[in-house]
Coordinates of C-alpha atoms and ligand atoms in Angstrom, one line a residue:
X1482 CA -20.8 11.5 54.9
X1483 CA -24.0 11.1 52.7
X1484 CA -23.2 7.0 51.5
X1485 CA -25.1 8.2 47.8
X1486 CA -22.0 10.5 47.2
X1487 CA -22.2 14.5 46.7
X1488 CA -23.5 15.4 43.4
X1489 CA -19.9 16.8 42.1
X1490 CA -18.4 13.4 43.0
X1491 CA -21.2 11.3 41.5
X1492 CA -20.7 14.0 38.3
X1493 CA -16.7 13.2 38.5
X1494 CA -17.7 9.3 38.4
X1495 CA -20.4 9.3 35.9
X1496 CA -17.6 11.7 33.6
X1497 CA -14.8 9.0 34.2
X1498 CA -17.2 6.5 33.1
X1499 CA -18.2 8.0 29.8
X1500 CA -14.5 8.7 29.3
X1501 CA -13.3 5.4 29.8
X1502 CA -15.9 3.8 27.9
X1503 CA -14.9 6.2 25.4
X1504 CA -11.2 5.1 25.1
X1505 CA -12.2 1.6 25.0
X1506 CA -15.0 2.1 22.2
X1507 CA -11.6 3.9 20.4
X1508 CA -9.6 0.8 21.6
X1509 CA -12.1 -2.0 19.9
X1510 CA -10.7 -0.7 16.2
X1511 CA -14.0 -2.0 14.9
X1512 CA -14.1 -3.5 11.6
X1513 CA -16.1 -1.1 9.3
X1514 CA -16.6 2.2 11.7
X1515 CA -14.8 5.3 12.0
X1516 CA -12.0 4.5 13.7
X1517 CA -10.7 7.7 16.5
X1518 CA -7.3 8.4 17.1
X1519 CA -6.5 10.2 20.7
X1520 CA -8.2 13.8 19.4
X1521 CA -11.3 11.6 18.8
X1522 CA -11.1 12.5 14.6
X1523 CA -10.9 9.4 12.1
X1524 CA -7.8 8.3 11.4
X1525 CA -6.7 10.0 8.1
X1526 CA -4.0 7.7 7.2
X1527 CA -5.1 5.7 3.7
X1528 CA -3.1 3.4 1.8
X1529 CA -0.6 3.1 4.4
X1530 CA 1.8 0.6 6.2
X1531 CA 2.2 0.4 10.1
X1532 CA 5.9 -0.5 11.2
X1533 CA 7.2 -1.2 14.8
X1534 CA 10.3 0.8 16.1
X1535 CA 12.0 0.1 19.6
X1536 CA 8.4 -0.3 21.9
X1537 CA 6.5 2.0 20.0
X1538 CA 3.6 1.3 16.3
X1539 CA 3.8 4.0 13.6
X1540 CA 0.9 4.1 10.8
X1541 CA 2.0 6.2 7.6
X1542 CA -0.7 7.0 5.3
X1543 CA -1.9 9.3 2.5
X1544 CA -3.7 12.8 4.8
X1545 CA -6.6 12.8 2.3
X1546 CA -8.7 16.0 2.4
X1547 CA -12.3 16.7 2.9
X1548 CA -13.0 17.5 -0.8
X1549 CA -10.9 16.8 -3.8
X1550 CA -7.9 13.8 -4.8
X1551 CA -5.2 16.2 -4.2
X1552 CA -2.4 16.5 -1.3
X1553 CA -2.9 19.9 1.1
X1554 CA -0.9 18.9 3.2
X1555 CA 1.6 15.1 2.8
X1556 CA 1.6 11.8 4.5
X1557 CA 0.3 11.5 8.0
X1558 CA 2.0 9.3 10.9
X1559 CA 0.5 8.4 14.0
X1560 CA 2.1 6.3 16.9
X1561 CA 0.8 3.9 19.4
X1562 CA 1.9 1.6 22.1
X1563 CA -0.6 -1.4 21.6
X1564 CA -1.8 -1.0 17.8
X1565 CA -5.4 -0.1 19.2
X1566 CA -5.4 4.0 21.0
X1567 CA -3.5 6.2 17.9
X1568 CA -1.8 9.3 18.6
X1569 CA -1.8 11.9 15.5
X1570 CA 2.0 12.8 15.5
X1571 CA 1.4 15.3 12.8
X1572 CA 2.8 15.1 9.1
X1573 CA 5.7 13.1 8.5
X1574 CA 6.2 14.5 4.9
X1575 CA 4.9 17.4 3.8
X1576 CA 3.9 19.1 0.5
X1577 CA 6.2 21.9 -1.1
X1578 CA 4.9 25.4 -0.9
X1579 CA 7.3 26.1 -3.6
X1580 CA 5.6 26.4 -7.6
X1581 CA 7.6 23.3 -10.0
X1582 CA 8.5 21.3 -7.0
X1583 CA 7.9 17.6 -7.4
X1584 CA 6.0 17.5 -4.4
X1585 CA 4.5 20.8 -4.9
X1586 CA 1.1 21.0 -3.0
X1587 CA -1.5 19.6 -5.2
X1588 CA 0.3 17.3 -6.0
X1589 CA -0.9 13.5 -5.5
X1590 CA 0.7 11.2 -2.9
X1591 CA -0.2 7.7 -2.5
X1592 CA 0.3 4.5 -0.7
X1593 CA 3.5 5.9 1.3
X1594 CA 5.8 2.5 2.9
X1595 CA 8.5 3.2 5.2
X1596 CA 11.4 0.8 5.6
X1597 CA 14.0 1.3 8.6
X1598 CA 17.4 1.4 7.3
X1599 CA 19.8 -0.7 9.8
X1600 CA 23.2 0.3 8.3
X1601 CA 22.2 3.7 7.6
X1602 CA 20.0 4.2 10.9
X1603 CA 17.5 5.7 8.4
X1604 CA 13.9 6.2 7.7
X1605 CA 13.6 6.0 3.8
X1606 CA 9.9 6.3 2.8
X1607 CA 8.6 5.4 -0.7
X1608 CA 5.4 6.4 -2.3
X1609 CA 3.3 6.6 -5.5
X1610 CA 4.0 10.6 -6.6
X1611 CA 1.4 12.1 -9.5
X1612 CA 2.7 15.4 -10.4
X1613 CA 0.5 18.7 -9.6
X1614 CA -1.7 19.5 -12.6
X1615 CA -0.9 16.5 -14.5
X1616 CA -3.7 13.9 -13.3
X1617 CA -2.5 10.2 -13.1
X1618 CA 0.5 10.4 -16.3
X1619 CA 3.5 10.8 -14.5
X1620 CA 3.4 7.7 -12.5
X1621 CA 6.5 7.9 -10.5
X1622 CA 7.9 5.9 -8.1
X1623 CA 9.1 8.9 -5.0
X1624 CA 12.3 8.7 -2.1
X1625 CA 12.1 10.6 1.3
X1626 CA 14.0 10.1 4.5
X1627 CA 14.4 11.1 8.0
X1628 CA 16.3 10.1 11.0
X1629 CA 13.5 10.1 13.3
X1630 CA 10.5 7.9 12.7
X1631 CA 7.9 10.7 12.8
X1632 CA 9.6 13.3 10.7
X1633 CA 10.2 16.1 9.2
X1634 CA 10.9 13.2 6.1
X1635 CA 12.7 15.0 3.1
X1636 CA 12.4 14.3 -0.1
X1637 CA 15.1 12.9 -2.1
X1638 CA 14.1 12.1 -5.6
X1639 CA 11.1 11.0 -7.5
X1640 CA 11.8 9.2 -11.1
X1641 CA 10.1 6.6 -13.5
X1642 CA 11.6 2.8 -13.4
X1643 CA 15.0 1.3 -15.1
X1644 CA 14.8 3.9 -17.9
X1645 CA 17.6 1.9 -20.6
X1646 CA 17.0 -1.4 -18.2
X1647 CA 16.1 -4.6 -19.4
X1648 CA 14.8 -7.6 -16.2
X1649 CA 16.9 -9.3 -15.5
X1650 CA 15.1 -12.9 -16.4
X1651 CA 14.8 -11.7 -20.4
X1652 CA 17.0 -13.5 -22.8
X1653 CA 18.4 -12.1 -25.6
X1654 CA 15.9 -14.0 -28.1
X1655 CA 13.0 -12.4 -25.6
X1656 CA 14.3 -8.9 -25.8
X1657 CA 14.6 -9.2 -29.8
X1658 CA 10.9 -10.5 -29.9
X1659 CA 10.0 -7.5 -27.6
X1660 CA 11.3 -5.1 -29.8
X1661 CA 9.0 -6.6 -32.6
X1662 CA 6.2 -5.1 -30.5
X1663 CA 4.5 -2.1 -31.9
X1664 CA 3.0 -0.8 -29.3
X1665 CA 1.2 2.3 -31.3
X1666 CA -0.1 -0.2 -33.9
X1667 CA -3.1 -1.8 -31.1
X1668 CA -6.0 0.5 -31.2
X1669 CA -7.8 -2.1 -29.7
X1670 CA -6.9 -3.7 -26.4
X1671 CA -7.8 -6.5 -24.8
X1672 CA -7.8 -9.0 -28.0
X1673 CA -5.8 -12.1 -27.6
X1674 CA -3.5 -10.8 -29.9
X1675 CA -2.9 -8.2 -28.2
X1676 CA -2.3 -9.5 -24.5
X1677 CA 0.3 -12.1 -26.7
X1678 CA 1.8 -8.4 -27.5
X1679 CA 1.5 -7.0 -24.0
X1680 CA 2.8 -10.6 -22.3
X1681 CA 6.1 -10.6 -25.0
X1682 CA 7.0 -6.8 -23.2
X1683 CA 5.6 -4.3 -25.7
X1684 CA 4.4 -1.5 -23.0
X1685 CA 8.3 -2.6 -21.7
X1686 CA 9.4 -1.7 -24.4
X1687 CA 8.0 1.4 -25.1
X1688 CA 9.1 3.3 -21.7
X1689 CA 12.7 1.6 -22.3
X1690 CA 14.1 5.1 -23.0
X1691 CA 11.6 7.3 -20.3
X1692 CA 11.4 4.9 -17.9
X1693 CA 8.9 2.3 -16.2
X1694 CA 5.8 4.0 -15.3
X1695 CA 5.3 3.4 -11.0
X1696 CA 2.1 3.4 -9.9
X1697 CA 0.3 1.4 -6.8
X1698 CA 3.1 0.0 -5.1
X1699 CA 4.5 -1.6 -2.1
X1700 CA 7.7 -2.6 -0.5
X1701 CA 8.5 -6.1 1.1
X1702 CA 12.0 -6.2 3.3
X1703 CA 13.4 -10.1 3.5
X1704 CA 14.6 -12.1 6.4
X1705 CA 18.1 -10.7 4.6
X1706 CA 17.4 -7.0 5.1
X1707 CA 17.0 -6.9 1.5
X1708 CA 14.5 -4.9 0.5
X1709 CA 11.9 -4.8 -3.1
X1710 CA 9.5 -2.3 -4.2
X1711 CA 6.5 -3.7 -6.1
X1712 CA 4.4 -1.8 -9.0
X1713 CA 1.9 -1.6 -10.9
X1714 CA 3.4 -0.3 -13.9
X1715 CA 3.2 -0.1 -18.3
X1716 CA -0.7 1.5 -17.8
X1717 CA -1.5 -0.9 -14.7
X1718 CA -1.2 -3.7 -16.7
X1719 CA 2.1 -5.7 -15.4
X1720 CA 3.6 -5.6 -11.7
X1721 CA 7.3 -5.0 -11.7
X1722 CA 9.4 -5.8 -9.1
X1723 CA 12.7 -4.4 -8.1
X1724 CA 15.9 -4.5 -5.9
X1725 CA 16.2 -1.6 -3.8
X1726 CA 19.9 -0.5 -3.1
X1727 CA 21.4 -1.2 0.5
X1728 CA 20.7 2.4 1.6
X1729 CA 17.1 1.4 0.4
X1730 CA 17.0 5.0 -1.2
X1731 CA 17.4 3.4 -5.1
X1732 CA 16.4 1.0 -6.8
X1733 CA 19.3 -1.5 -8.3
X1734 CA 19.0 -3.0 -12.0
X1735 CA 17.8 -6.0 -10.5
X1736 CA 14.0 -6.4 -11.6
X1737 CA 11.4 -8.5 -13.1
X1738 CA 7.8 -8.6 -14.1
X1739 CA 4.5 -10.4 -12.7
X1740 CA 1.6 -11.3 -14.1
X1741 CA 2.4 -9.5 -18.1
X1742 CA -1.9 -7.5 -18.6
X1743 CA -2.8 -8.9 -15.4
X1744 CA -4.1 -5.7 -14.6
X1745 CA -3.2 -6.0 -11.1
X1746 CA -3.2 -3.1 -8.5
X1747 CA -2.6 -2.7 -4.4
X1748 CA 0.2 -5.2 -4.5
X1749 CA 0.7 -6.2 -0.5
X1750 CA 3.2 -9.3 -0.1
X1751 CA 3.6 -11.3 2.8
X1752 CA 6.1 -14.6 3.4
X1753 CA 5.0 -17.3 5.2
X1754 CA 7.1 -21.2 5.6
X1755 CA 9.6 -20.1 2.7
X1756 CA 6.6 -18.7 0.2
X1757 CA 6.2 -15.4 -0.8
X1758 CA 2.3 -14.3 -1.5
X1759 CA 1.3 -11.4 -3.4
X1760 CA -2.4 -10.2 -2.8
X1761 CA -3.5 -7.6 -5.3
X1762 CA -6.9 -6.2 -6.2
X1763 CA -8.1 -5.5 -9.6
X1764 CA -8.1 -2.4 -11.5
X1765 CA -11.2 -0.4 -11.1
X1766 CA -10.6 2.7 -9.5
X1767 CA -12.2 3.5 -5.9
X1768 CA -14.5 0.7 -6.6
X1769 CA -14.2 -2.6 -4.5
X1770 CA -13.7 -5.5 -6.7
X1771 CA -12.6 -9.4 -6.3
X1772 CA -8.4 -9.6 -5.0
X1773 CA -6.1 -12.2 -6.5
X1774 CA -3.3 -14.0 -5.5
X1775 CA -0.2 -15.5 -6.4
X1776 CA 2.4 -17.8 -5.3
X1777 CA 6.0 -17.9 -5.6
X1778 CA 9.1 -19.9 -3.8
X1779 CA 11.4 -17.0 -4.7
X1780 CA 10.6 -13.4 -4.9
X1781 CA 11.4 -13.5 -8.7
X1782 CA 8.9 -16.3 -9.3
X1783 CA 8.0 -17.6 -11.3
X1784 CA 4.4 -16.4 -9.7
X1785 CA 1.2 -19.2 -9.8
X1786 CA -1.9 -17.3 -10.2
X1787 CA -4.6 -18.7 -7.1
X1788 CA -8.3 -17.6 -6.4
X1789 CA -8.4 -14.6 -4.0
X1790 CA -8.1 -15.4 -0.1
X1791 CA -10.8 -13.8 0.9
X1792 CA -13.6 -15.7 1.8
X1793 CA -17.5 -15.5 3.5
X1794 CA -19.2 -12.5 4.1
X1795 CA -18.6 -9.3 6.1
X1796 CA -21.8 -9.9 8.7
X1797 CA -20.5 -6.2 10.4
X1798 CA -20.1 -4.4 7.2
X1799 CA -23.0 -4.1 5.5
X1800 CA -22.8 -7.7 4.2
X1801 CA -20.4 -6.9 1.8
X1802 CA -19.2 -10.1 -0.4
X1803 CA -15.9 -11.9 0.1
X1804 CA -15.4 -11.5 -4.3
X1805 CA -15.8 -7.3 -3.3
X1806 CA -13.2 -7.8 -0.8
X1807 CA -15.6 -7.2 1.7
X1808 CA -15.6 -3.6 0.2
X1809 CA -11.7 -3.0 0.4
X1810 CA -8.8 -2.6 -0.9
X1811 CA -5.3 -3.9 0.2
X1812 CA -2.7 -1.6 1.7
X1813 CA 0.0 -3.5 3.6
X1814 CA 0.4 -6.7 5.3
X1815 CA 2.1 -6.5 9.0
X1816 CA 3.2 -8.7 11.5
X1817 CA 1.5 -7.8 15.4
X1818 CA 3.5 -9.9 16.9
X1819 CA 1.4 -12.7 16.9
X1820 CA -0.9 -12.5 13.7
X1821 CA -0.3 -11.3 10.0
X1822 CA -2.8 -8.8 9.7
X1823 CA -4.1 -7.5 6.1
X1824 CA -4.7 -3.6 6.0
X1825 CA -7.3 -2.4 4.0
X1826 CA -9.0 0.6 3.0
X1827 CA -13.0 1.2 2.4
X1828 CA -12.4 4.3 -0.1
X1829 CA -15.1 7.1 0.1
X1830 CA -14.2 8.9 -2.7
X1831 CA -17.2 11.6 -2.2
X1832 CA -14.6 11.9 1.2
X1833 CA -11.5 10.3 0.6
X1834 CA -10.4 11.4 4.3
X1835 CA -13.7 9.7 5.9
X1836 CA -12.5 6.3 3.6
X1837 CA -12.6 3.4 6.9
X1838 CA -10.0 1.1 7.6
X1839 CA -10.5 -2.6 7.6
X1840 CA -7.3 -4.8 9.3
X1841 CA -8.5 -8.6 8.8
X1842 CA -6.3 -11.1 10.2
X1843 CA -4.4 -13.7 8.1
X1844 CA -5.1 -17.5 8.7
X1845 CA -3.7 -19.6 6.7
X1846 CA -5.0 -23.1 5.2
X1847 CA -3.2 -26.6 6.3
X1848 CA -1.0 -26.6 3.2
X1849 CA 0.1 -23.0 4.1
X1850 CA -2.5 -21.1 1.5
X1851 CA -3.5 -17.5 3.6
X1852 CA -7.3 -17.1 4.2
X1853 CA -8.8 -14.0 5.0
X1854 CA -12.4 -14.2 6.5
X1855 CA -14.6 -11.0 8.1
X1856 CA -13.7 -10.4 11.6
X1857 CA -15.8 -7.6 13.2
X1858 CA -12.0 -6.4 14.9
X1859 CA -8.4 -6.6 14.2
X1860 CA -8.2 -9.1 16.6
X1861 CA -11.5 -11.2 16.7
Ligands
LIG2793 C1 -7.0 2.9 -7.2 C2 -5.7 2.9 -6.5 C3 -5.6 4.0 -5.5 C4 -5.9 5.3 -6.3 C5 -7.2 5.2 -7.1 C6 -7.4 6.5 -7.9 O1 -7.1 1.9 -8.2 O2 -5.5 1.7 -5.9 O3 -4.4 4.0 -4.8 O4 -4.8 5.5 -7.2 O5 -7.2 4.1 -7.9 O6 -8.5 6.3 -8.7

């Protein structure tokens, strides 16, 4: 036998070559790239969550099209055995072809979490739901479920927050001041007074009778099984956050607010040693802009405000500074077993299904404080 090979073997060699190299260039996850799933197209899963179940990683996320802010299709899943090669299972929740549905298509679906029901053996999935046609006003928090992790979910409810509800934490003296407030009287924001207004519960206090408006949001289950959504809510000003019932498919009366005209957005929570952290962005749209974080002992505070946790610069990605959140914004904060890693998302709005994925691992400082530093992988 010829010891340089026949051509159509040295053909078959150089092709499993280029293929294996392939799979492991897919496998690296690299910090600021496209990142492939098995079909070799970017992973169009954006202001998601990844959850384990049994042996196997599923990563929920908005399926953003080409062109446009609108749903065509739902919320994407995708599974994997070791968090790096991502299979596209397909959509897990899918628009309504039928005209007045809440989830009609062209409708706007964002920042999908889903939470694995023990007593009920359910999926329950909660997202931020904009009605078709009706731009960013309706700001509802939205309920789907399914029995098996990638789908078909269905879609129980959508709704506004604690319509008639008071938190919890108010007294009786601080309900009376906020319904003092005159929340159409401020033309002008942003004066002292008016953040005195907006800190006392006037935006509260006018969606008592609708509703709390639900916007970026998240969802943090306990070492209890007890389970919270988190908001931003009353215009993006003020976080709220909430009990969810057992079936996790409600929310209880049980709530509070964070941070009163905070202006926080892209709540992601993690617990670490007894603490609960909240990492948030600011409110600016697409654009990157400086996180923030607070600290709290319980999950109904009260909350310390802290500088962000992001630190450096991202050498990989275009330089991109530590106070831009290395270009980012948060998603969901997961647990791989051995590391809390922070998801993030590079929004392209030009292609909001092109946006990149940043996962940054969480380090955290001697007296427990998280840290997040540029790592040119997941697991750098
Ligand atoms: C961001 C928010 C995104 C999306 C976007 C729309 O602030 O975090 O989820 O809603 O605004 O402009």
């Amino acid at each position: 036998m010829n010891k340089k090979g026949n051509p159509l073997q040295l053909m078959l060699i150089a092709l499993t070559v280029m293929l294996s190299m392939a799979l492991s260039a897919s496998a690296q996850l690299v910090n600021g790239q496209l990142w492939p799933d098995t079909d070799g197209h970017h992973i169009n899963a954006h202001g998601g969550c990844v959850i384990k179940h049994g042996d196997t990683w599923y990563w929920y996320g908005e399926q953003r099209p080409e062109r446009g802010f609108t749903m065509d299709a739902g919320i994407s899943v995708y599974s994997s055995a070791d968090l790096r090669v991502w299979k596209n299972e397909g959509v897990a929740l899918s628009v309504s072809p039928e005209p007045g549905s809440d989830i009609e298509r062209g409708c706007i679906m964002e920042r999908p979490k889903v939470l694995w029901n023990k007593r009920t053996q359910r999926f329950v999935m909660l997202f931020h739901l904009e009605l078709k046609g009706r731009g960013y006003e309706a700001a509802r928090v939205a309920f789907a479920e399914s029995e098996s992790p990638t789908g078909p979910f269905r879609f129980v409810r959508s709704q506004r927050l604690h319509a008639g509800q008071w938190p919890f934490d108010m007294s009786e003296q601080d309900i009376a001041a906020a319904k003092q407030t005159q929340p159409e009287a401020w033309k002008e924001w942003w004066t002292p007074e008016w953040r005195r207004e907006v800190e006392k519960g006037m935006y509260l206090w006018r969606d008592l009778s609708t509703g709390q408006m639900s916007r970026d949001m998240t969802v943090f289950v306990d070492d209890d099984g007890r389970a919270y959504h988190i908001t931003s809510s009353q215009e993006n000003l003020t976080l709220l956050v909430s009990e969810l019932s057992d079936d996790y498919l409600s929310l209880t009366a049980k709530y509070n607010m964070v941070a009163p005209g905070g202006q926080n957005e892209a709540p992601c929570l993690l617990k670490h040693d007894g603490t609960y952290w909240l990492i948030c962005s600011g409110c600016t749209g697409w654009a990157p802009n400086e996180a923030r974080m607070f600290r709290a002992k319980s999950i109904w505070g009260p909350w310390q405000q802290l500088p962000s946790p992001f630190t450096g610069t991202a050498t990989g990605y275009r330089n991109m500074p530590a106070d831009k959140t290395f270009g980012a914004q948060g998603t969901f904060i997961f647990n791989d077993g051995q590391r809390l890693l922070f998801m993030a998302d590079v929004w392209n709005p030009r292609h909001l299904s092109q946006s990149l994925h940043f996962w940054l691992p969480i380090a955290f400082s001697p007296d427990g404080t998280p840290v997040i530093g540029w790592a040119d992988t997941p697991w750098q």
